[in-house]
PDB file of C-alpha atoms in Angstrom:
ATOM      1  CA  MET X  26       0.000   0.000   0.000  1.00 65.00           C
ATOM      2  CA  GLY X  27       1.121   3.542  -0.711  1.00 85.00           C
ATOM      3  CA  TYR X  28       0.999   6.124   2.051  1.00 91.00           C
ATOM      4  CA  THR X  29      -1.461   8.945   2.782  1.00 92.00           C
ATOM      5  CA  LEU X  30      -0.116  12.465   2.269  1.00 94.00           C
ATOM      6  CA  CYS X  31      -1.715  15.327   4.187  1.00 94.00           C
ATOM      7  CA  VAL X  32      -1.076  18.954   3.225  1.00 94.00           C
ATOM      8  CA  LEU X  33      -1.735  21.300   6.154  1.00 93.00           C
ATOM      9  CA  GLY X  34      -2.452  24.819   4.923  1.00 89.00           C
ATOM     10  CA  CYS X  35      -2.738  23.946   1.250  1.00 89.00           C
ATOM     11  CA  GLY X  36      -1.993  27.274  -0.430  1.00 86.00           C
ATOM     12  CA  THR X  37       0.030  28.135  -3.525  1.00 85.00           C
ATOM     13  CA  MET X  38       3.045  25.977  -2.710  1.00 88.00           C
ATOM     14  CA  GLY X  39       0.943  23.117  -1.375  1.00 89.00           C
ATOM     15  CA  ILE X  40      -0.977  23.097  -4.658  1.00 89.00           C
ATOM     16  CA  ALA X  41       2.261  23.165  -6.654  1.00 87.00           C
ATOM     17  CA  ILE X  42       3.761  20.223  -4.767  1.00 90.00           C
ATOM     18  CA  THR X  43       0.563  18.171  -4.880  1.00 89.00           C
ATOM     19  CA  SER X  44       0.157  18.888  -8.590  1.00 86.00           C
ATOM     20  CA  GLY X  45       3.718  17.785  -9.295  1.00 84.00           C
ATOM     21  CA  VAL X  46       3.322  14.542  -7.383  1.00 86.00           C
ATOM     22  CA  LEU X  47       0.030  13.832  -9.170  1.00 84.00           C
ATOM     23  CA  ALA X  48       1.660  14.494 -12.535  1.00 81.00           C
ATOM     24  CA  SER X  49       4.469  12.100 -11.680  1.00 78.00           C
ATOM     25  CA  LEU X  50       2.014   9.372 -10.710  1.00 77.00           C
ATOM     26  CA  ASP X  51       0.065   9.909 -13.927  1.00 71.00           C
ATOM     27  CA  SER X  52       3.113   9.851 -16.162  1.00 64.00           C
ATOM     28  CA  GLN X  53       3.365   6.753 -18.300  1.00 38.00           C
ATOM     29  CA  SER X  54       7.002   7.384 -19.157  1.00 39.00           C
ATOM     30  CA  PRO X  55       9.982   8.036 -16.865  1.00 44.00           C
ATOM     31  CA  LEU X  56       9.739  11.472 -15.268  1.00 40.00           C
ATOM     32  CA  HIS X  57      13.198  12.446 -16.393  1.00 40.00           C
ATOM     33  CA  ARG X  58      12.061  12.191 -20.048  1.00 42.00           C
ATOM     34  CA  LEU X  59       9.974  14.565 -22.094  1.00 41.00           C
ATOM     35  CA  GLY X  60       7.944  13.545 -25.123  1.00 42.00           C
ATOM     36  CA  SER X  61      10.908  14.310 -27.366  1.00 37.00           C
ATOM     37  CA  GLY X  62      13.141  11.938 -25.433  1.00 40.00           C
ATOM     38  CA  HIS X  63      15.412  14.674 -24.061  1.00 37.00           C
ATOM     39  CA  PRO X  64      16.361  14.641 -20.374  1.00 40.00           C
ATOM     40  CA  LYS X  65      14.171  16.868 -18.218  1.00 38.00           C
ATOM     41  CA  TRP X  66      16.834  17.267 -15.556  1.00 37.00           C
ATOM     42  CA  GLU X  67      20.345  17.437 -16.891  1.00 35.00           C
ATOM     43  CA  SER X  68      22.123  16.056 -13.850  1.00 37.00           C
ATOM     44  CA  HIS X  69      20.889  15.387 -10.359  1.00 41.00           C
ATOM     45  CA  THR X  70      23.026  16.165  -7.387  1.00 41.00           C
ATOM     46  CA  PRO X  71      24.480  13.163  -5.545  1.00 37.00           C
ATOM     47  CA  GLY X  72      21.834  11.199  -3.703  1.00 35.00           C
ATOM     48  CA  THR X  73      18.842  12.591  -5.579  1.00 38.00           C
ATOM     49  CA  SER X  74      16.700  10.682  -8.013  1.00 39.00           C
ATOM     50  CA  THR X  75      13.536  10.923 -10.007  1.00 43.00           C
ATOM     51  CA  PRO X  76      10.890   8.167  -9.841  1.00 44.00           C
ATOM     52  CA  THR X  77      11.156   6.191 -13.053  1.00 44.00           C
ATOM     53  CA  ASP X  78       8.316   3.757 -12.524  1.00 46.00           C
ATOM     54  CA  VAL X  79       5.040   3.791 -10.653  1.00 45.00           C
ATOM     55  CA  THR X  80       3.714   0.574  -9.212  1.00 46.00           C
ATOM     56  CA  ASP X  81       0.680  -0.075  -7.073  1.00 55.00           C
ATOM     57  CA  GLY X  82       1.539  -0.556  -3.432  1.00 65.00           C
ATOM     58  CA  ASP X  83       4.880   1.251  -3.542  1.00 81.00           C
ATOM     59  CA  PRO X  84       5.353   2.470   0.066  1.00 85.00           C
ATOM     60  CA  THR X  85       7.385   5.457  -1.136  1.00 85.00           C
ATOM     61  CA  LEU X  86       4.554   6.854  -3.285  1.00 87.00           C
ATOM     62  CA  PRO X  87       1.303   8.412  -1.999  1.00 87.00           C
ATOM     63  CA  SER X  88      -1.941   6.597  -2.755  1.00 86.00           C
ATOM     64  CA  ARG X  89      -4.208   9.101  -0.984  1.00 88.00           C
ATOM     65  CA  PHE X  90      -4.145  12.906  -0.670  1.00 92.00           C
ATOM     66  CA  ILE X  91      -5.807  15.135   1.940  1.00 94.00           C
ATOM     67  CA  ALA X  92      -5.633  18.923   1.580  1.00 93.00           C
ATOM     68  CA  CYS X  93      -6.520  20.982   4.663  1.00 92.00           C
ATOM     69  CA  VAL X  94      -7.665  24.619   4.741  1.00 90.00           C
ATOM     70  CA  THR X  95      -9.448  26.808   7.277  1.00 89.00           C
ATOM     71  CA  ARG X  96     -12.068  28.533   5.127  1.00 89.00           C
ATOM     72  CA  GLU X  97     -14.829  27.193   2.898  1.00 91.00           C
ATOM     73  CA  GLU X  98     -13.977  29.742   0.187  1.00 88.00           C
ATOM     74  CA  SER X  99     -10.436  28.359   0.055  1.00 89.00           C
ATOM     75  CA  ALA X 100     -11.778  24.813  -0.134  1.00 91.00           C
ATOM     76  CA  LYS X 101     -14.029  25.748  -3.049  1.00 90.00           C
ATOM     77  CA  ARG X 102     -11.104  27.231  -4.966  1.00 89.00           C
ATOM     78  CA  LEU X 103      -8.954  24.191  -4.182  1.00 88.00           C
ATOM     79  CA  ARG X 104     -11.571  21.761  -5.452  1.00 89.00           C
ATOM     80  CA  GLY X 105     -11.836  23.738  -8.670  1.00 89.00           C
ATOM     81  CA  THR X 106      -8.062  23.749  -9.097  1.00 88.00           C
ATOM     82  CA  PHE X 107      -7.690  20.042  -8.421  1.00 87.00           C
ATOM     83  CA  ARG X 108     -10.569  19.128 -10.745  1.00 83.00           C
ATOM     84  CA  SER X 109      -8.527  20.530 -13.616  1.00 83.00           C
ATOM     85  CA  LEU X 110      -5.698  18.084 -12.867  1.00 79.00           C
ATOM     86  CA  THR X 111      -5.545  14.498 -14.008  1.00 75.00           C
ATOM     87  CA  GLY X 112      -6.478  12.473 -10.933  1.00 75.00           C
ATOM     88  CA  GLY X 113      -7.102  15.648  -8.956  1.00 79.00           C
ATOM     89  CA  GLU X 114     -10.740  14.806  -8.310  1.00 79.00           C
ATOM     90  CA  ALA X 115      -9.545  12.134  -5.877  1.00 81.00           C
ATOM     91  CA  ILE X 116      -7.901  14.680  -3.574  1.00 89.00           C
ATOM     92  CA  GLU X 117      -9.896  15.117  -0.392  1.00 90.00           C
ATOM     93  CA  VAL X 118     -10.267  18.761   0.638  1.00 92.00           C
ATOM     94  CA  THR X 119     -11.221  19.377   4.271  1.00 92.00           C
ATOM     95  CA  VAL X 120     -12.114  22.555   6.166  1.00 91.00           C
ATOM     96  CA  GLY X 121     -11.102  22.950   9.811  1.00 88.00           C
ATOM     97  CA  GLN X 122     -10.406  19.219  10.280  1.00 91.00           C
ATOM     98  CA  ASN X 123      -6.659  19.198  10.824  1.00 91.00           C
ATOM     99  CA  ILE X 124      -6.664  16.617  13.587  1.00 94.00           C
ATOM    100  CA  ALA X 125      -8.771  14.066  11.698  1.00 93.00           C
ATOM    101  CA  ALA X 126      -6.681  14.563   8.561  1.00 93.00           C
ATOM    102  CA  VAL X 127      -3.379  14.105  10.387  1.00 94.00           C
ATOM    103  CA  GLN X 128      -4.703  11.016  12.186  1.00 94.00           C
ATOM    104  CA  GLN X 129      -5.453   9.380   8.819  1.00 94.00           C
ATOM    105  CA  SER X 130      -2.088  10.326   7.303  1.00 93.00           C
ATOM    106  CA  ASP X 131       1.411   8.882   7.262  1.00 94.00           C
ATOM    107  CA  VAL X 132       3.282  11.926   5.915  1.00 95.00           C
ATOM    108  CA  VAL X 133       2.282  15.507   6.741  1.00 96.00           C
ATOM    109  CA  LEU X 134       3.401  18.476   4.664  1.00 96.00           C
ATOM    110  CA  LEU X 135       3.220  21.724   6.639  1.00 95.00           C
ATOM    111  CA  CYS X 136       2.566  24.572   4.177  1.00 92.00           C
ATOM    112  CA  CYS X 137       0.872  27.240   6.307  1.00 89.00           C
ATOM    113  CA  LYS X 138       2.168  30.750   6.975  1.00 86.00           C
ATOM    114  CA  PRO X 139       5.195  30.686   9.324  1.00 84.00           C
ATOM    115  CA  GLN X 140       3.411  32.899  11.820  1.00 85.00           C
ATOM    116  CA  VAL X 141       0.602  30.391  12.428  1.00 88.00           C
ATOM    117  CA  ALA X 142       2.658  27.187  12.566  1.00 90.00           C
ATOM    118  CA  HIS X 143       2.748  27.292  16.364  1.00 90.00           C
ATOM    119  CA  LEU X 144      -1.048  27.595  16.555  1.00 90.00           C
ATOM    120  CA  ILE X 145      -1.654  24.717  14.149  1.00 92.00           C
ATOM    121  CA  LEU X 146       0.804  22.310  15.755  1.00 92.00           C
ATOM    122  CA  ASN X 147      -0.361  23.179  19.265  1.00 90.00           C
ATOM    123  CA  GLU X 148      -4.030  22.619  18.487  1.00 90.00           C
ATOM    124  CA  THR X 149      -5.374  20.052  20.944  1.00 91.00           C
ATOM    125  CA  GLY X 150      -4.814  16.560  19.579  1.00 92.00           C
ATOM    126  CA  VAL X 151      -2.461  17.443  16.700  1.00 93.00           C
ATOM    127  CA  LYS X 152       0.701  16.563  18.623  1.00 93.00           C
ATOM    128  CA  GLU X 153      -0.656  13.102  19.420  1.00 95.00           C
ATOM    129  CA  ALA X 154      -1.913  12.631  15.850  1.00 95.00           C
ATOM    130  CA  LEU X 155       1.617  13.308  14.534  1.00 95.00           C
ATOM    131  CA  ALA X 156       3.242  10.699  16.774  1.00 95.00           C
ATOM    132  CA  GLY X 157       5.473   8.322  14.825  1.00 93.00           C
ATOM    133  CA  LYS X 158       4.909  10.142  11.530  1.00 95.00           C
ATOM    134  CA  LEU X 159       7.008  12.158   9.090  1.00 96.00           C
ATOM    135  CA  LEU X 160       6.430  15.928   9.279  1.00 97.00           C
ATOM    136  CA  ILE X 161       7.887  17.978   6.417  1.00 97.00           C
ATOM    137  CA  SER X 162       7.836  21.741   6.935  1.00 95.00           C
ATOM    138  CA  ILE X 163       8.337  24.164   4.035  1.00 92.00           C
ATOM    139  CA  LEU X 164       8.074  27.214   6.295  1.00 88.00           C
ATOM    140  CA  ALA X 165      10.736  29.889   5.914  1.00 82.00           C
ATOM    141  CA  GLY X 166      12.459  30.839   9.158  1.00 80.00           C
ATOM    142  CA  VAL X 167      10.842  28.205  11.385  1.00 87.00           C
ATOM    143  CA  THR X 168      13.699  26.060  12.658  1.00 90.00           C
ATOM    144  CA  LEU X 169      13.903  22.345  13.328  1.00 93.00           C
ATOM    145  CA  ALA X 170      14.399  23.124  17.009  1.00 93.00           C
ATOM    146  CA  GLN X 171      11.153  25.089  17.128  1.00 92.00           C
ATOM    147  CA  LEU X 172       9.216  22.442  15.228  1.00 94.00           C
ATOM    148  CA  SER X 173      10.618  19.650  17.406  1.00 94.00           C
ATOM    149  CA  ASN X 174       9.445  21.479  20.523  1.00 94.00           C
ATOM    150  CA  TRP X 175       5.891  21.499  19.188  1.00 95.00           C
ATOM    151  CA  VAL X 176       5.680  17.753  18.481  1.00 95.00           C
ATOM    152  CA  LEU X 177       6.409  14.506  20.306  1.00 95.00           C
ATOM    153  CA  PRO X 178       9.907  12.965  20.144  1.00 94.00           C
ATOM    154  CA  SER X 179       8.568  10.103  17.999  1.00 94.00           C
ATOM    155  CA  THR X 180       7.710  12.503  15.161  1.00 95.00           C
ATOM    156  CA  THR X 181      10.401  12.787  12.481  1.00 95.00           C
ATOM    157  CA  VAL X 182      10.731  16.470  11.613  1.00 96.00           C
ATOM    158  CA  ILE X 183      12.277  17.616   8.335  1.00 96.00           C
ATOM    159  CA  ARG X 184      12.589  21.051   6.735  1.00 95.00           C
ATOM    160  CA  ALA X 185      12.287  21.525   2.970  1.00 95.00           C
ATOM    161  CA  MET X 186      12.635  24.771   1.035  1.00 92.00           C
ATOM    162  CA  PRO X 187      11.062  24.613  -2.455  1.00 92.00           C
ATOM    163  CA  ASN X 188      10.667  27.661  -4.703  1.00 91.00           C
ATOM    164  CA  THR X 189       7.890  28.949  -6.953  1.00 87.00           C
ATOM    165  CA  PRO X 190       9.126  27.347 -10.231  1.00 90.00           C
ATOM    166  CA  CYS X 191       7.859  24.144  -8.614  1.00 88.00           C
ATOM    167  CA  ARG X 192       4.533  25.188 -10.169  1.00 83.00           C
ATOM    168  CA  ILE X 193       5.915  24.206 -13.583  1.00 86.00           C
ATOM    169  CA  ARG X 194       8.020  21.330 -12.190  1.00 87.00           C
ATOM    170  CA  GLU X 195      11.268  23.266 -12.630  1.00 91.00           C
ATOM    171  CA  GLY X 196      11.804  24.021  -8.961  1.00 92.00           C
ATOM    172  CA  MET X 197      14.800  23.814  -6.643  1.00 94.00           C
ATOM    173  CA  THR X 198      14.196  22.230  -3.247  1.00 95.00           C
ATOM    174  CA  VAL X 199      16.679  22.055  -0.393  1.00 95.00           C
ATOM    175  CA  VAL X 200      15.950  19.463   2.317  1.00 96.00           C
ATOM    176  CA  SER X 201      17.513  19.203   5.761  1.00 95.00           C
ATOM    177  CA  ASN X 202      19.536  16.093   6.558  1.00 93.00           C
ATOM    178  CA  LEU X 203      17.491  13.271   8.036  1.00 92.00           C
ATOM    179  CA  PRO X 204      18.138  12.194  11.628  1.00 87.00           C
ATOM    180  CA  PRO X 205      19.427   8.618  11.994  1.00 87.00           C
ATOM    181  CA  SER X 206      16.590   6.117  12.477  1.00 87.00           C
ATOM    182  CA  ASP X 207      15.333   2.733  11.314  1.00 87.00           C
ATOM    183  CA  ALA X 208      13.041   4.519   8.838  1.00 87.00           C
ATOM    184  CA  GLU X 209      15.739   6.868   7.488  1.00 90.00           C
ATOM    185  CA  GLY X 210      16.048   5.069   4.139  1.00 91.00           C
ATOM    186  CA  LEU X 211      12.292   4.943   3.549  1.00 92.00           C
ATOM    187  CA  ASN X 212      11.806   8.568   4.589  1.00 93.00           C
ATOM    188  CA  LYS X 213      14.582   9.692   2.246  1.00 94.00           C
ATOM    189  CA  GLU X 214      12.968   7.908  -0.689  1.00 93.00           C
ATOM    190  CA  ILE X 215       9.583   9.436   0.156  1.00 93.00           C
ATOM    191  CA  ILE X 216      11.092  12.928   0.312  1.00 94.00           C
ATOM    192  CA  LEU X 217      13.054  12.491  -2.908  1.00 93.00           C
ATOM    193  CA  LYS X 218      10.038  11.253  -4.830  1.00 91.00           C
ATOM    194  CA  ILE X 219       7.935  14.181  -3.611  1.00 92.00           C
ATOM    195  CA  PHE X 220      10.406  16.928  -4.456  1.00 93.00           C
ATOM    196  CA  SER X 221      12.091  15.365  -7.495  1.00 90.00           C
ATOM    197  CA  SER X 222       8.645  15.337  -9.097  1.00 88.00           C
ATOM    198  CA  ILE X 223       8.666  19.155  -9.089  1.00 89.00           C
ATOM    199  CA  GLY X 224      12.296  19.857 -10.024  1.00 91.00           C
ATOM    200  CA  ARG X 225      15.714  19.333  -8.515  1.00 92.00           C
ATOM    201  CA  CYS X 226      16.421  18.307  -4.910  1.00 93.00           C
ATOM    202  CA  ARG X 227      19.461  18.559  -2.652  1.00 93.00           C
ATOM    203  CA  PHE X 228      20.091  17.705   1.015  1.00 95.00           C
ATOM    204  CA  LEU X 229      21.945  20.311   3.089  1.00 94.00           C
ATOM    205  CA  GLU X 230      22.511  21.116   6.746  1.00 94.00           C
ATOM    206  CA  GLU X 231      19.880  23.381   8.257  1.00 93.00           C
ATOM    207  CA  LYS X 232      22.423  26.143   8.916  1.00 92.00           C
ATOM    208  CA  HIS X 233      22.333  26.913   5.178  1.00 93.00           C
ATOM    209  CA  PHE X 234      18.563  27.324   4.955  1.00 91.00           C
ATOM    210  CA  ASP X 235      18.347  31.091   5.337  1.00 90.00           C
ATOM    211  CA  ALA X 236      20.802  31.529   2.471  1.00 92.00           C
ATOM    212  CA  CYS X 237      18.872  28.967   0.408  1.00 92.00           C
ATOM    213  CA  THR X 238      15.653  30.848   1.123  1.00 90.00           C
ATOM    214  CA  ALA X 239      17.250  34.019  -0.237  1.00 92.00           C
ATOM    215  CA  LEU X 240      18.993  32.413  -3.200  1.00 94.00           C
ATOM    216  CA  SER X 241      16.448  29.952  -4.578  1.00 93.00           C
ATOM    217  CA  GLY X 242      13.324  31.102  -2.735  1.00 90.00           C
ATOM    218  CA  SER X 243      13.612  34.831  -3.455  1.00 92.00           C
ATOM    219  CA  GLY X 244      15.868  34.269  -6.460  1.00 94.00           C
ATOM    220  CA  PRO X 245      13.074  34.035  -9.075  1.00 95.00           C
ATOM    221  CA  ALA X 246      12.017  37.591  -8.175  1.00 95.00           C
ATOM    222  CA  PHE X 247      15.603  38.835  -8.562  1.00 96.00           C
ATOM    223  CA  ALA X 248      15.971  36.984 -11.860  1.00 96.00           C
ATOM    224  CA  CYS X 249      12.750  38.543 -13.140  1.00 96.00           C
ATOM    225  CA  ILE X 250      14.090  42.033 -12.410  1.00 96.00           C
ATOM    226  CA  PHE X 251      17.091  41.232 -14.611  1.00 96.00           C
ATOM    227  CA  LEU X 252      14.824  39.607 -17.209  1.00 97.00           C
ATOM    228  CA  GLU X 253      12.528  42.629 -17.331  1.00 97.00           C
ATOM    229  CA  ALA X 254      15.495  45.002 -17.597  1.00 97.00           C
ATOM    230  CA  MET X 255      16.934  43.038 -20.527  1.00 97.00           C
ATOM    231  CA  ALA X 256      13.565  43.149 -22.295  1.00 98.00           C
ATOM    232  CA  ASP X 257      13.288  46.889 -21.624  1.00 98.00           C
ATOM    233  CA  GLY X 258      16.680  47.372 -23.226  1.00 97.00           C
ATOM    234  CA  GLY X 259      15.496  45.514 -26.302  1.00 97.00           C
ATOM    235  CA  VAL X 260      12.391  47.691 -26.499  1.00 98.00           C
ATOM    236  CA  MET X 261      14.582  50.783 -26.091  1.00 97.00           C
ATOM    237  CA  MET X 262      16.488  49.703 -29.173  1.00 97.00           C
ATOM    238  CA  GLY X 263      13.362  49.131 -31.249  1.00 97.00           C
ATOM    239  CA  LEU X 264      12.316  45.529 -30.623  1.00 97.00           C
ATOM    240  CA  PRO X 265       8.589  44.813 -30.148  1.00 98.00           C
ATOM    241  CA  ARG X 266       7.795  44.115 -26.462  1.00 97.00           C
ATOM    242  CA  ALA X 267       6.662  40.501 -26.938  1.00 97.00           C
ATOM    243  CA  GLU X 268       9.710  39.538 -28.979  1.00 98.00           C
ATOM    244  CA  ALA X 269      12.084  41.354 -26.612  1.00 98.00           C
ATOM    245  CA  LEU X 270      10.664  39.439 -23.645  1.00 97.00           C
ATOM    246  CA  GLU X 271      10.859  36.121 -25.497  1.00 98.00           C
ATOM    247  CA  LEU X 272      14.477  36.701 -26.485  1.00 98.00           C
ATOM    248  CA  ALA X 273      15.458  37.741 -22.963  1.00 97.00           C
ATOM    249  CA  ALA X 274      13.644  34.837 -21.261  1.00 97.00           C
ATOM    250  CA  GLN X 275      15.009  32.176 -23.593  1.00 97.00           C
ATOM    251  CA  THR X 276      18.509  33.658 -23.325  1.00 97.00           C
ATOM    252  CA  LEU X 277      18.480  33.456 -19.524  1.00 96.00           C
ATOM    253  CA  GLN X 278      17.040  29.942 -19.611  1.00 94.00           C
ATOM    254  CA  GLY X 279      19.640  28.830 -22.134  1.00 95.00           C
ATOM    255  CA  ALA X 280      22.524  30.273 -20.138  1.00 94.00           C
ATOM    256  CA  ALA X 281      21.292  28.591 -16.958  1.00 93.00           C
ATOM    257  CA  ARG X 282      20.909  25.234 -18.711  1.00 92.00           C
ATOM    258  CA  MET X 283      24.428  25.519 -20.132  1.00 93.00           C
ATOM    259  CA  ALA X 284      25.748  25.923 -16.595  1.00 91.00           C
ATOM    260  CA  LEU X 285      23.727  22.924 -15.381  1.00 89.00           C
ATOM    261  CA  GLN X 286      24.373  20.606 -18.327  1.00 87.00           C
ATOM    262  CA  SER X 287      28.065  21.160 -18.867  1.00 83.00           C
ATOM    263  CA  ASP X 288      29.097  21.868 -15.277  1.00 81.00           C
ATOM    264  CA  VAL X 289      30.965  24.900 -16.631  1.00 88.00           C
ATOM    265  CA  HIS X 290      31.544  27.945 -14.442  1.00 93.00           C
ATOM    266  CA  PRO X 291      29.432  30.950 -15.478  1.00 94.00           C
ATOM    267  CA  ALA X 292      32.617  32.964 -15.977  1.00 95.00           C
ATOM    268  CA  GLN X 293      33.726  30.507 -18.659  1.00 94.00           C
ATOM    269  CA  ILE X 294      30.396  30.836 -20.456  1.00 94.00           C
ATOM    270  CA  LYS X 295      30.708  34.623 -20.228  1.00 95.00           C
ATOM    271  CA  ASP X 296      34.273  34.592 -21.577  1.00 95.00           C
ATOM    272  CA  SER X 297      33.313  32.331 -24.477  1.00 94.00           C
ATOM    273  CA  VAL X 298      30.866  34.996 -25.691  1.00 95.00           C
ATOM    274  CA  THR X 299      33.211  37.937 -25.124  1.00 96.00           C
ATOM    275  CA  THR X 300      35.389  38.779 -28.123  1.00 95.00           C
ATOM    276  CA  PRO X 301      38.044  41.542 -28.162  1.00 96.00           C
ATOM    277  CA  GLY X 302      36.552  44.931 -28.917  1.00 95.00           C
ATOM    278  CA  GLY X 303      33.080  43.431 -29.362  1.00 95.00           C
ATOM    279  CA  CYS X 304      29.616  44.415 -28.210  1.00 96.00           C
ATOM    280  CA  THR X 305      29.582  41.938 -25.304  1.00 96.00           C
ATOM    281  CA  ILE X 306      32.586  43.438 -23.524  1.00 96.00           C
ATOM    282  CA  ALA X 307      31.128  46.901 -24.018  1.00 96.00           C
ATOM    283  CA  GLY X 308      27.900  45.813 -22.351  1.00 96.00           C
ATOM    284  CA  LEU X 309      29.741  44.000 -19.555  1.00 96.00           C
ATOM    285  CA  LEU X 310      31.692  47.150 -18.702  1.00 96.00           C
ATOM    286  CA  ALA X 311      28.414  49.067 -18.500  1.00 96.00           C
ATOM    287  CA  LEU X 312      27.115  46.463 -16.033  1.00 95.00           C
ATOM    288  CA  GLU X 313      30.296  46.755 -13.975  1.00 95.00           C
ATOM    289  CA  ASP X 314      29.935  50.551 -13.962  1.00 95.00           C
ATOM    290  CA  GLY X 315      26.485  50.060 -12.460  1.00 95.00           C
ATOM    291  CA  ARG X 316      27.863  47.686  -9.804  1.00 96.00           C
ATOM    292  CA  VAL X 317      25.363  45.024 -10.891  1.00 94.00           C
ATOM    293  CA  ARG X 318      27.476  42.153  -9.578  1.00 94.00           C
ATOM    294  CA  SER X 319      27.853  43.529  -6.040  1.00 95.00           C
ATOM    295  CA  THR X 320      24.250  44.769  -5.957  1.00 96.00           C
ATOM    296  CA  ILE X 321      22.909  41.295  -6.753  1.00 95.00           C
ATOM    297  CA  ALA X 322      25.213  39.672  -4.202  1.00 96.00           C
ATOM    298  CA  ARG X 323      24.116  42.204  -1.581  1.00 96.00           C
ATOM    299  CA  ALA X 324      20.483  41.435  -2.377  1.00 96.00           C
ATOM    300  CA  ILE X 325      21.133  37.797  -1.442  1.00 96.00           C
ATOM    301  CA  GLN X 326      22.855  38.936   1.765  1.00 96.00           C
ATOM    302  CA  VAL X 327      19.974  41.212   2.821  1.00 95.00           C
ATOM    303  CA  ALA X 328      17.348  38.601   1.913  1.00 93.00           C
ATOM    304  CA  THR X 329      19.239  35.991   3.952  1.00 91.00           C
ATOM    305  CA  GLU X 330      19.271  38.264   6.986  1.00 90.00           C
ATOM    306  CA  ARG X 331      15.557  38.880   6.599  1.00 89.00           C
ATOM    307  CA  ALA X 332      14.871  35.159   6.175  1.00 83.00           C
ATOM    308  CA  SER X 333      16.469  34.496   9.557  1.00 81.00           C
ATOM    309  CA  GLU X 334      13.836  36.751  11.152  1.00 80.00           C
ATOM    310  CA  LEU X 335      10.836  35.028   9.610  1.00 71.00           C
ATOM    311  CA  GLY X 336       8.852  32.785  11.906  1.00 57.00           C
ATOM    312  CA  GLN X 337      10.601  34.182  14.971  1.00 63.00           C
ATOM    313  CA  PRO X 338       8.814  35.986  17.825  1.00 60.00           C
ATOM    314  CA  ALA X 339       8.434  39.730  17.248  1.00 61.00           C
ATOM    315  CA  LYS X 340      10.985  41.818  19.083  1.00 56.00           C
TER     316      LYS X 340
END
């Protein structure tokens, strides 16, 4: 038998993760292949994998989904969203029934706002319902120590940090290292199959999570600023808006894939495009004049510092 997956606080990211897992279960071909036969993920980091077959009764794959929300309006929207997905009609959406949902589940994905995590986990009966189960938190700023204080010692607590491109199954998820236990191998496979279905996955120590939140969590917003600026430059020089945006977006995607596929340092890719006295070096010097490199790096620094404050008591 597969396990039951419960999503507590099923908002945007909960929907994205659930949708990705559903898509992976529905896929008739290996997930790392597209219809054209090209690899979807160029190279996984050590220890990560993508499910390549789906069999009934696999204990590392969910066979039942429960999505929990607090308002009927949210439930109505969720049901409409899931109905549009293949197999989504089977997802059970509940309103204000966290305890019952957790009791029926084997793996619980905590996707609520960081500020209300304490209230949800300290609701009467939730702590007991989580006993002996796997709790995966995707909450920015809420530490393993905090989460562990809100549950019983028998609950395995893990932090995961996915980002918004998970919505199109091109996400980056960082997962905290699993504590040693008899179920460590099974739990790792469960986690990998959840998050590899929506992109790439890597295990790291929790001390890196604030930086990961800033880099991959906030990173899409920073990348879109650069993307929009590139498109604006194209429009400035006479390109139609739609074509300028397409060229800029595909260029950024292509450069990123080159770095992932070939394991080549970005500086090498940059140098390969930069010819003596050419237009590229002229543009690069303009970027350096504007301190783009240090500004972007500082943005990651500031976002990391802010991430460390999320989920913490107000001063």
